[in-house]
CSV table of C-alpha atoms and ligand atoms in Angstrom, one decimal:
chain,number,residue,atom,x,y,z
A,12,MET,CA,0.1,-0.1,0.0
A,13,GLY,CA,1.0,3.6,-0.3
A,14,ILE,CA,3.1,4.9,2.3
A,15,THR,CA,5.5,7.8,1.8
A,16,PHE,CA,8.4,8.8,4.1
A,17,GLU,CA,7.5,12.6,4.1
A,18,GLY,CA,10.4,13.7,6.1
A,19,LEU,CA,13.5,11.8,8.2
A,20,GLY,CA,15.7,13.0,11.0
A,21,PHE,CA,18.0,11.9,13.5
A,22,TYR,CA,19.8,13.0,16.6
A,23,VAL,CA,23.0,11.5,18.5
A,24,PRO,CA,24.5,12.7,21.7
A,25,SER,CA,27.6,15.0,20.9
A,26,ASP,CA,29.7,12.9,24.0
A,27,VAL,CA,31.6,10.3,22.0
A,28,LEU,CA,33.0,7.4,23.6
A,29,THR,CA,36.0,5.7,21.8
A,30,ASN,CA,37.2,2.3,22.0
A,31,PHE,CA,40.4,3.5,23.3
A,32,ASP,CA,38.1,5.1,26.3
A,33,LEU,CA,36.7,1.7,27.0
A,34,GLU,CA,40.5,0.6,27.1
A,35,ARG,CA,40.9,2.2,30.1
A,36,MET,CA,37.3,1.0,31.5
A,37,VAL,CA,37.4,-2.5,31.0
A,38,ASP,CA,40.2,-5.6,30.1
A,39,THR,CA,39.4,-4.8,25.8
A,40,SER,CA,41.4,-3.3,22.9
A,41,ASP,CA,40.4,-1.0,20.0
A,42,GLU,CA,41.6,-4.1,17.9
A,43,TRP,CA,39.3,-6.6,19.5
A,44,ILE,CA,36.2,-4.5,19.2
A,45,THR,CA,37.2,-3.5,15.2
A,46,THR,CA,37.6,-6.7,14.3
A,47,ARG,CA,35.0,-8.5,16.2
A,48,THR,CA,32.1,-5.5,15.5
A,49,GLY,CA,33.2,-2.7,13.3
A,50,ILE,CA,32.6,-0.5,16.0
A,51,LYS,CA,35.1,2.5,16.7
A,52,GLU,CA,32.6,4.8,18.8
A,53,ARG,CA,29.5,5.5,20.2
A,54,ARG,CA,27.4,8.5,21.6
A,55,ILE,CA,26.6,8.6,24.8
A,56,ALA,CA,23.9,10.8,26.5
A,57,ARG,CA,25.4,12.1,29.2
A,58,THR,CA,22.9,15.1,30.0
A,59,GLU,CA,20.0,14.5,27.7
A,60,SER,CA,17.2,12.5,28.5
A,61,LEU,CA,15.6,10.2,26.1
A,62,ILE,CA,12.7,12.4,25.6
A,63,ASP,CA,15.2,15.2,24.7
A,64,MET,CA,16.8,13.1,22.1
A,65,ALA,CA,13.6,11.8,20.6
A,66,GLU,CA,12.2,15.5,20.6
A,67,LYS,CA,15.4,16.9,18.4
A,68,ALA,CA,15.1,13.8,16.2
A,69,SER,CA,11.4,14.4,15.5
A,70,ARG,CA,11.7,18.2,15.0
A,71,ARG,CA,14.4,17.3,12.3
A,72,ALA,CA,11.7,14.8,10.5
A,73,LEU,CA,8.8,17.4,11.1
A,74,GLU,CA,11.0,20.3,9.3
A,75,ASP,CA,12.3,17.8,6.4
A,76,ALA,CA,8.6,17.1,6.1
A,77,LYS,CA,7.6,20.5,6.1
A,78,VAL,CA,4.7,19.5,8.6
A,79,GLU,CA,3.5,21.0,11.4
A,80,PRO,CA,3.2,19.4,15.0
A,81,ASP,CA,-0.6,19.5,14.8
A,82,GLN,CA,-0.7,17.8,11.3
A,83,ILE,CA,0.7,14.3,13.1
A,84,ASP,CA,-2.4,12.0,13.8
A,85,ALA,CA,-0.8,9.7,15.8
A,86,ILE,CA,3.0,8.8,17.3
A,87,VAL,CA,4.3,5.6,17.7
A,88,LEU,CA,7.5,5.3,19.6
A,89,ALA,CA,10.0,2.5,19.5
A,90,THR,CA,12.4,2.0,22.8
A,91,ILE,CA,13.2,-0.7,25.5
A,92,THR,CA,14.6,2.3,27.5
A,93,PRO,CA,11.3,4.3,28.1
A,94,HIS,CA,11.7,7.6,30.2
A,95,LEU,CA,9.1,6.3,32.9
A,96,GLY,CA,7.4,3.2,33.9
A,97,PHE,CA,4.2,5.0,32.5
A,98,PRO,CA,2.9,7.0,30.8
A,99,ALA,CA,4.2,6.1,27.5
A,100,SER,CA,7.3,8.1,26.3
A,101,ALA,CA,5.3,9.0,23.3
A,102,CYS,CA,3.0,10.8,25.5
A,103,LEU,CA,5.9,12.9,26.9
A,104,LEU,CA,7.3,13.7,23.2
A,105,GLN,CA,3.5,14.3,21.9
A,106,THR,CA,3.3,17.2,24.4
A,107,ARG,CA,7.2,18.4,24.0
A,108,LEU,CA,6.3,18.6,20.5
A,109,GLY,CA,2.9,20.4,20.6
A,110,CYS,CA,1.3,17.4,18.5
A,111,LYS,CA,-2.2,18.2,20.4
A,112,ASP,CA,-4.2,16.1,17.9
A,113,ALA,CA,-2.1,12.6,18.1
A,114,PHE,CA,-2.6,10.0,19.9
A,115,ALA,CA,0.5,8.6,21.2
A,116,PHE,CA,1.9,5.2,22.3
A,117,ASP,CA,5.2,3.1,22.8
A,118,ILE,CA,6.2,-0.2,21.3
A,119,SER,CA,8.7,-2.7,22.7
A,120,ALA,CA,10.0,-4.8,20.2
A,121,ALA,CA,13.9,-4.0,20.8
A,122,CYS,CA,16.2,-3.9,17.8
A,123,SER,CA,13.1,-4.7,15.5
A,124,GLY,CA,11.1,-1.8,17.4
A,125,PHE,CA,11.1,0.5,14.4
A,126,LEU,CA,10.3,-2.2,11.6
A,127,TYR,CA,7.4,-3.2,14.1
A,128,GLY,CA,6.6,0.1,14.1
A,129,LEU,CA,6.4,0.6,10.9
A,130,GLU,CA,4.0,-2.1,10.2
A,131,VAL,CA,1.8,-0.8,13.4
A,132,ALA,CA,1.6,2.8,11.8
A,133,ARG,CA,0.9,1.5,8.2
A,134,GLY,CA,-2.1,-0.4,10.0
A,135,ILE,CA,-3.2,2.8,11.9
A,136,ILE,CA,-3.2,4.7,8.4
A,137,SER,CA,-4.7,1.9,6.1
A,138,SER,CA,-7.4,1.8,8.8
A,139,GLY,CA,-8.3,5.0,8.7
A,140,SER,CA,-7.3,6.3,12.2
A,141,ALA,CA,-4.5,8.2,11.0
A,142,LYS,CA,-3.7,10.3,7.8
A,143,ARG,CA,0.1,10.9,9.2
A,144,VAL,CA,2.2,9.3,11.8
A,145,LEU,CA,5.3,10.2,13.5
A,146,LEU,CA,7.2,7.2,13.9
A,147,VAL,CA,10.1,7.1,16.3
A,148,GLY,CA,12.7,4.7,17.6
A,149,VAL,CA,15.0,5.8,20.3
A,150,GLU,CA,16.9,4.4,23.4
A,151,LYS,CA,19.1,5.4,25.9
A,152,LEU,CA,20.9,2.0,26.3
A,153,SER,CA,24.1,3.5,28.4
A,154,GLU,CA,21.7,3.2,31.4
A,155,MET,CA,21.2,-0.3,30.5
A,156,VAL,CA,24.5,-1.2,29.6
A,157,ASN,CA,27.0,-3.2,32.8
A,158,TRP,CA,30.1,-1.1,32.1
A,159,GLN,CA,32.0,-3.4,33.9
A,160,ASP,CA,31.0,-6.3,31.3
A,161,ARG,CA,33.3,-5.9,28.6
A,162,SER,CA,31.1,-8.7,26.5
A,163,THR,CA,28.1,-6.0,26.2
A,164,CYS,CA,29.1,-2.4,27.1
A,165,VAL,CA,31.3,-2.3,23.9
A,166,LEU,CA,28.4,-2.8,21.7
A,167,PHE,CA,25.8,-0.4,22.8
A,168,GLY,CA,25.1,3.8,22.2
A,169,ASP,CA,22.5,6.0,22.4
A,170,GLY,CA,20.6,8.3,19.8
A,171,ALA,CA,17.2,8.3,18.2
A,172,GLY,CA,15.7,8.7,14.5
A,173,ALA,CA,12.3,9.9,13.6
A,174,VAL,CA,10.1,9.6,10.6
A,175,VAL,CA,7.0,11.2,9.3
A,176,VAL,CA,4.7,8.7,7.5
A,177,SER,CA,1.5,9.2,5.2
A,178,SER,CA,-0.5,7.5,2.8
A,179,GLU,CA,0.1,10.7,0.6
A,180,GLY,CA,3.1,10.2,-2.0
A,181,GLU,CA,4.7,8.1,-4.3
A,182,GLY,CA,6.1,5.8,-1.9
A,183,GLU,CA,5.1,2.2,-1.1
A,184,ILE,CA,5.3,-0.7,1.1
A,185,LEU,CA,6.0,-3.6,-1.1
A,186,SER,CA,6.0,-6.3,1.4
A,187,SER,CA,7.0,-7.2,5.0
A,188,LEU,CA,6.9,-9.9,7.3
A,189,MET,CA,7.6,-9.9,11.2
A,190,ARG,CA,8.6,-12.4,13.1
A,191,SER,CA,9.3,-13.6,16.9
A,192,ASP,CA,10.0,-16.5,19.0
A,193,GLY,CA,9.2,-16.3,22.9
A,194,GLU,CA,11.3,-19.3,23.4
A,195,THR,CA,14.5,-17.8,22.6
A,196,TRP,CA,13.9,-14.8,25.1
A,197,GLU,CA,16.8,-15.7,27.2
A,198,ILE,CA,19.3,-15.0,24.7
A,199,LEU,CA,19.3,-11.4,25.0
A,200,TYR,CA,17.3,-9.7,27.8
A,201,ALA,CA,17.5,-7.3,30.6
A,202,GLU,CA,15.7,-7.7,34.2
A,203,ARG,CA,13.1,-4.8,35.1
A,204,CYS,CA,15.7,-1.9,35.7
A,205,GLY,CA,18.6,-4.5,35.3
A,206,TYR,CA,21.5,-4.9,32.9
A,207,ILE,CA,21.3,-6.3,29.3
A,208,ASN,CA,22.5,-9.9,29.2
A,209,MET,CA,23.7,-11.5,26.0
A,210,LYS,CA,24.4,-15.2,24.4
A,211,GLY,CA,26.6,-13.1,21.9
A,212,ARG,CA,27.7,-16.2,19.9
A,213,GLU,CA,24.5,-18.2,19.5
A,214,LEU,CA,22.6,-14.7,18.4
A,215,PHE,CA,25.1,-14.1,16.0
A,216,LYS,CA,24.3,-17.1,14.4
A,217,LEU,CA,20.6,-16.9,14.7
A,218,ALA,CA,20.7,-13.3,13.2
A,219,VAL,CA,22.2,-14.1,10.4
A,220,ARG,CA,20.0,-17.1,9.4
A,221,SER,CA,16.6,-15.3,10.4
A,222,MET,CA,17.3,-12.2,8.7
A,223,GLU,CA,18.3,-13.9,5.3
A,224,GLU,CA,15.2,-15.9,5.8
A,225,VAL,CA,12.8,-12.7,6.1
A,226,CYS,CA,14.6,-11.3,3.4
A,227,GLN,CA,14.1,-13.6,0.8
A,228,GLU,CA,10.4,-13.8,1.9
A,229,VAL,CA,9.8,-10.8,1.2
A,230,LEU,CA,11.5,-10.3,-1.6
A,231,SER,CA,9.6,-13.5,-3.2
A,232,ARG,CA,6.3,-12.0,-2.1
A,233,ALA,CA,7.0,-8.9,-4.0
A,234,GLY,CA,8.0,-10.7,-7.2
A,235,LEU,CA,11.7,-9.1,-6.8
A,236,THR,CA,15.1,-10.2,-6.6
A,237,VAL,CA,18.5,-8.9,-5.2
A,238,ASN,CA,19.3,-7.4,-8.3
A,239,ASP,CA,16.2,-4.9,-7.7
A,240,ILE,CA,17.6,-3.8,-4.4
A,241,ASP,CA,19.3,0.2,-4.7
A,242,LEU,CA,20.2,-0.2,-1.1
A,243,VAL,CA,20.0,-2.4,2.4
A,244,ILE,CA,19.3,-0.6,5.5
A,245,PRO,CA,19.8,-3.4,8.4
A,246,HIS,CA,20.1,-2.8,12.2
A,247,GLN,CA,23.3,-2.1,13.0
A,248,ALA,CA,24.3,-4.9,15.5
A,249,ASN,CA,27.7,-6.3,14.2
A,250,ILE,CA,29.6,-5.6,10.5
A,251,ARG,CA,30.2,-9.0,10.6
A,252,ILE,CA,26.8,-9.9,10.4
A,253,LEU,CA,26.0,-7.6,7.9
A,254,GLU,CA,28.7,-9.3,6.0
A,255,ALA,CA,27.6,-12.3,6.5
A,256,LEU,CA,24.2,-11.4,5.6
A,257,ALA,CA,25.0,-9.8,2.3
A,258,GLU,CA,27.3,-12.4,1.4
A,259,LYS,CA,24.2,-15.1,1.9
A,260,LEU,CA,21.8,-12.9,-0.2
A,261,GLY,CA,24.3,-12.4,-2.7
A,262,ILE,CA,24.7,-8.8,-2.6
A,263,GLY,CA,27.8,-6.2,-2.3
A,264,MET,CA,28.7,-4.8,0.7
A,265,GLU,CA,28.4,-1.4,-1.2
A,266,LYS,CA,25.0,-1.7,-1.4
A,267,VAL,CA,24.7,-2.3,2.3
A,268,TYR,CA,24.6,1.2,4.1
A,269,SER,CA,26.3,1.0,7.7
A,270,ASN,CA,27.2,3.6,10.1
A,271,ILE,CA,27.9,1.5,12.9
A,272,HIS,CA,31.2,2.3,13.1
A,273,LYS,CA,30.2,5.5,14.4
A,274,TYR,CA,27.4,4.9,16.8
A,275,GLY,CA,27.1,1.1,17.8
A,276,ASN,CA,24.1,-0.9,18.5
A,277,THR,CA,21.2,1.9,19.1
A,278,SER,CA,18.5,-1.0,19.0
A,279,ALA,CA,15.1,0.7,17.9
A,280,ALA,CA,17.0,3.8,16.9
A,281,SER,CA,19.8,2.1,14.7
A,282,ILE,CA,17.3,1.6,11.4
A,283,PRO,CA,16.0,5.2,11.5
A,284,ILE,CA,19.3,6.8,12.4
A,285,ALA,CA,20.9,4.8,9.4
A,286,MET,CA,17.7,5.8,7.1
A,287,ALA,CA,18.0,9.8,7.8
A,288,GLU,CA,21.9,9.6,7.8
A,289,ALA,CA,21.7,7.6,4.3
A,290,TYR,CA,19.3,10.4,3.2
A,291,GLN,CA,21.2,13.3,3.9
A,292,GLU,CA,24.3,11.9,2.5
A,293,GLY,CA,22.4,11.2,-0.7
A,294,ARG,CA,22.8,7.3,-0.7
A,295,LEU,CA,19.0,7.1,-0.2
A,296,ARG,CA,16.9,8.5,-2.9
A,297,ARG,CA,13.4,8.8,-4.0
A,298,GLY,CA,12.2,6.1,-5.9
A,299,ASN,CA,15.0,3.6,-4.4
A,300,VAL,CA,13.8,0.2,-3.7
A,301,VAL,CA,15.1,-0.3,-0.1
A,302,LEU,CA,15.3,-3.6,2.4
A,303,MET,CA,15.5,-3.0,5.8
A,304,THR,CA,15.9,-6.0,8.2
A,305,ALA,CA,16.2,-6.4,11.8
A,306,MET,CA,16.9,-8.9,15.0
A,307,GLY,CA,16.6,-8.4,18.8
A,308,GLY,CA,15.3,-9.3,21.9
A,309,GLY,CA,12.3,-11.5,22.0
A,310,LEU,CA,13.7,-12.8,20.0
A,311,THR,CA,12.1,-10.3,17.2
A,312,TRP,CA,13.1,-10.0,13.8
A,313,GLY,CA,11.6,-8.7,10.2
A,314,ALA,CA,12.3,-7.3,6.9
A,315,THR,CA,10.2,-4.5,5.3
A,316,LEU,CA,10.9,-3.6,1.5
A,317,ILE,CA,9.7,-0.3,0.7
A,318,LYS,CA,9.5,1.8,-2.4
A,319,PHE,CA,11.4,5.0,-0.8
B,9,UT7,O1,21.2,-6.0,18.5
B,9,UT7,C1,20.8,-7.4,18.9
B,9,UT7,C2,21.0,-8.2,17.9
B,9,UT7,N1,22.7,-8.4,18.5
B,9,UT7,C3,23.7,-9.1,18.1
B,9,UT7,O2,23.0,-9.9,16.7
B,9,UT7,C4,25.0,-9.3,18.6
B,9,UT7,C5,25.5,-10.8,18.2
B,9,UT7,N2,26.7,-11.1,19.0
B,9,UT7,C6,28.0,-10.5,18.3
B,9,UT7,O3,27.8,-9.6,17.5
B,9,UT7,C7,29.3,-11.4,18.6
B,9,UT7,O4,28.7,-12.4,19.1
B,9,UT7,C8,29.8,-10.6,19.8
B,9,UT7,C9,30.4,-9.3,19.2
B,9,UT7,C10,28.9,-10.0,21.0
B,9,UT7,C11,31.0,-11.3,20.2
B,9,UT7,O5,32.1,-11.7,19.4
B,9,UT7,P1,32.4,-13.1,19.3
B,9,UT7,O6,33.4,-13.2,18.1
B,9,UT7,O7,31.2,-14.2,19.3
B,9,UT7,O8,33.3,-13.4,20.6
B,9,UT7,P2,33.0,-14.5,21.7
B,9,UT7,O9,31.9,-13.8,22.6
B,9,UT7,O10,32.9,-15.7,21.2
B,9,UT7,O11,34.4,-14.3,22.6
B,9,UT7,C12,35.6,-14.7,22.1
B,9,UT7,C13,36.4,-14.3,23.1
B,9,UT7,C14,36.1,-14.7,24.4
B,9,UT7,O12,37.3,-14.9,24.8
B,9,UT7,P3,37.7,-16.7,25.3
B,9,UT7,O13,36.7,-17.3,26.0
B,9,UT7,O14,38.1,-17.2,23.6
B,9,UT7,O15,39.1,-16.9,26.2
B,9,UT7,C15,35.6,-13.8,25.3
B,9,UT7,O16,36.1,-13.9,26.9
B,9,UT7,O17,36.6,-12.8,23.2
B,9,UT7,C16,36.3,-12.5,24.5
B,9,UT7,N3,35.6,-11.3,24.8
B,9,UT7,C17,36.6,-10.1,24.4
B,9,UT7,N4,37.7,-9.7,24.6
B,9,UT7,C18,38.1,-8.5,24.6
B,9,UT7,C19,34.4,-10.7,24.8
B,9,UT7,N5,34.3,-9.4,24.5
B,9,UT7,C20,35.4,-9.1,24.5
B,9,UT7,C21,35.7,-7.3,24.5
B,9,UT7,N6,37.0,-7.2,24.5
B,9,UT7,N7,35.2,-6.6,24.5
């Protein structure tokens, strides 16, 4: 169905935490982190709240879309690090932005949150409940990371990405497929107010296999092949996962967008940050066929194929 990304924006905190900084905090090295993950540095929100980051990314997306806050009918915010227990961070964002005519709520699907959110936004629009949705992926993972656990603390970062989507325009969701498997929840989780726990090696293999499956399936449902893809915008978890996925799909890395070296894994924020940055750089252009895919806690995973 017709879904156009009218505007995109992202925000990352200015505080940079490099691999060399981490060398002074835990028993690790820039060499290990770079070769195993592709990450060189990440951003940390030392002074900003989750809502501050979401607001900055959203204002940029609204400006890019040339849309006023009162033209937003719904706010869908994907996060695993909400600002409060309740109400939803989306409601706190609503009042900051002045989207007074919108209904607002959060969704929790970890690193797949943005793609799940897009599925929800599409449903809201196609049901006629909303014409225009502000979809935000935002995380303050630095608060959920055990800074003494080298196996996880080197991976994550903070940031926000936002898009304005509507049924008006030339864009399309060509096909999409969302999956989850609660049987595997212990591979990646955090206790309430606790730290991130991850079985990294297991997750690595599952991530490559599961994302490949859904990517192949969405292409087949749309009647397209990898040759039709202009750009892949995957969740930024590990550059080796992206390389393995690209190889399995038979697609060159030049078509796979990655900014993991700068921001690390920002969970629900990672795809919208990558989308907005690719758009600003001219890598993502109107009319492009774009494949997005993610996997994360739940486990949840999915793929969405769009005409941008
Ligand atoms: O966003 C959700 C999706 N997330 C993912 O998909 C993440 C998937 N997993 C991964 O990206 C990788 O598994 C990691 C980057 C987390 C780990 O890489 P790995 O190549 O799977 O390493 P490993 O866990 O098998 O550990 C290898 C070695 C171990 O030492 P021994 O047992 O071989 O002596 C670890 O203790 O590396 C050690 N190690 C470290 N060494 C230096 C683990 N973390 C570090 C570290 N610095 N930060």
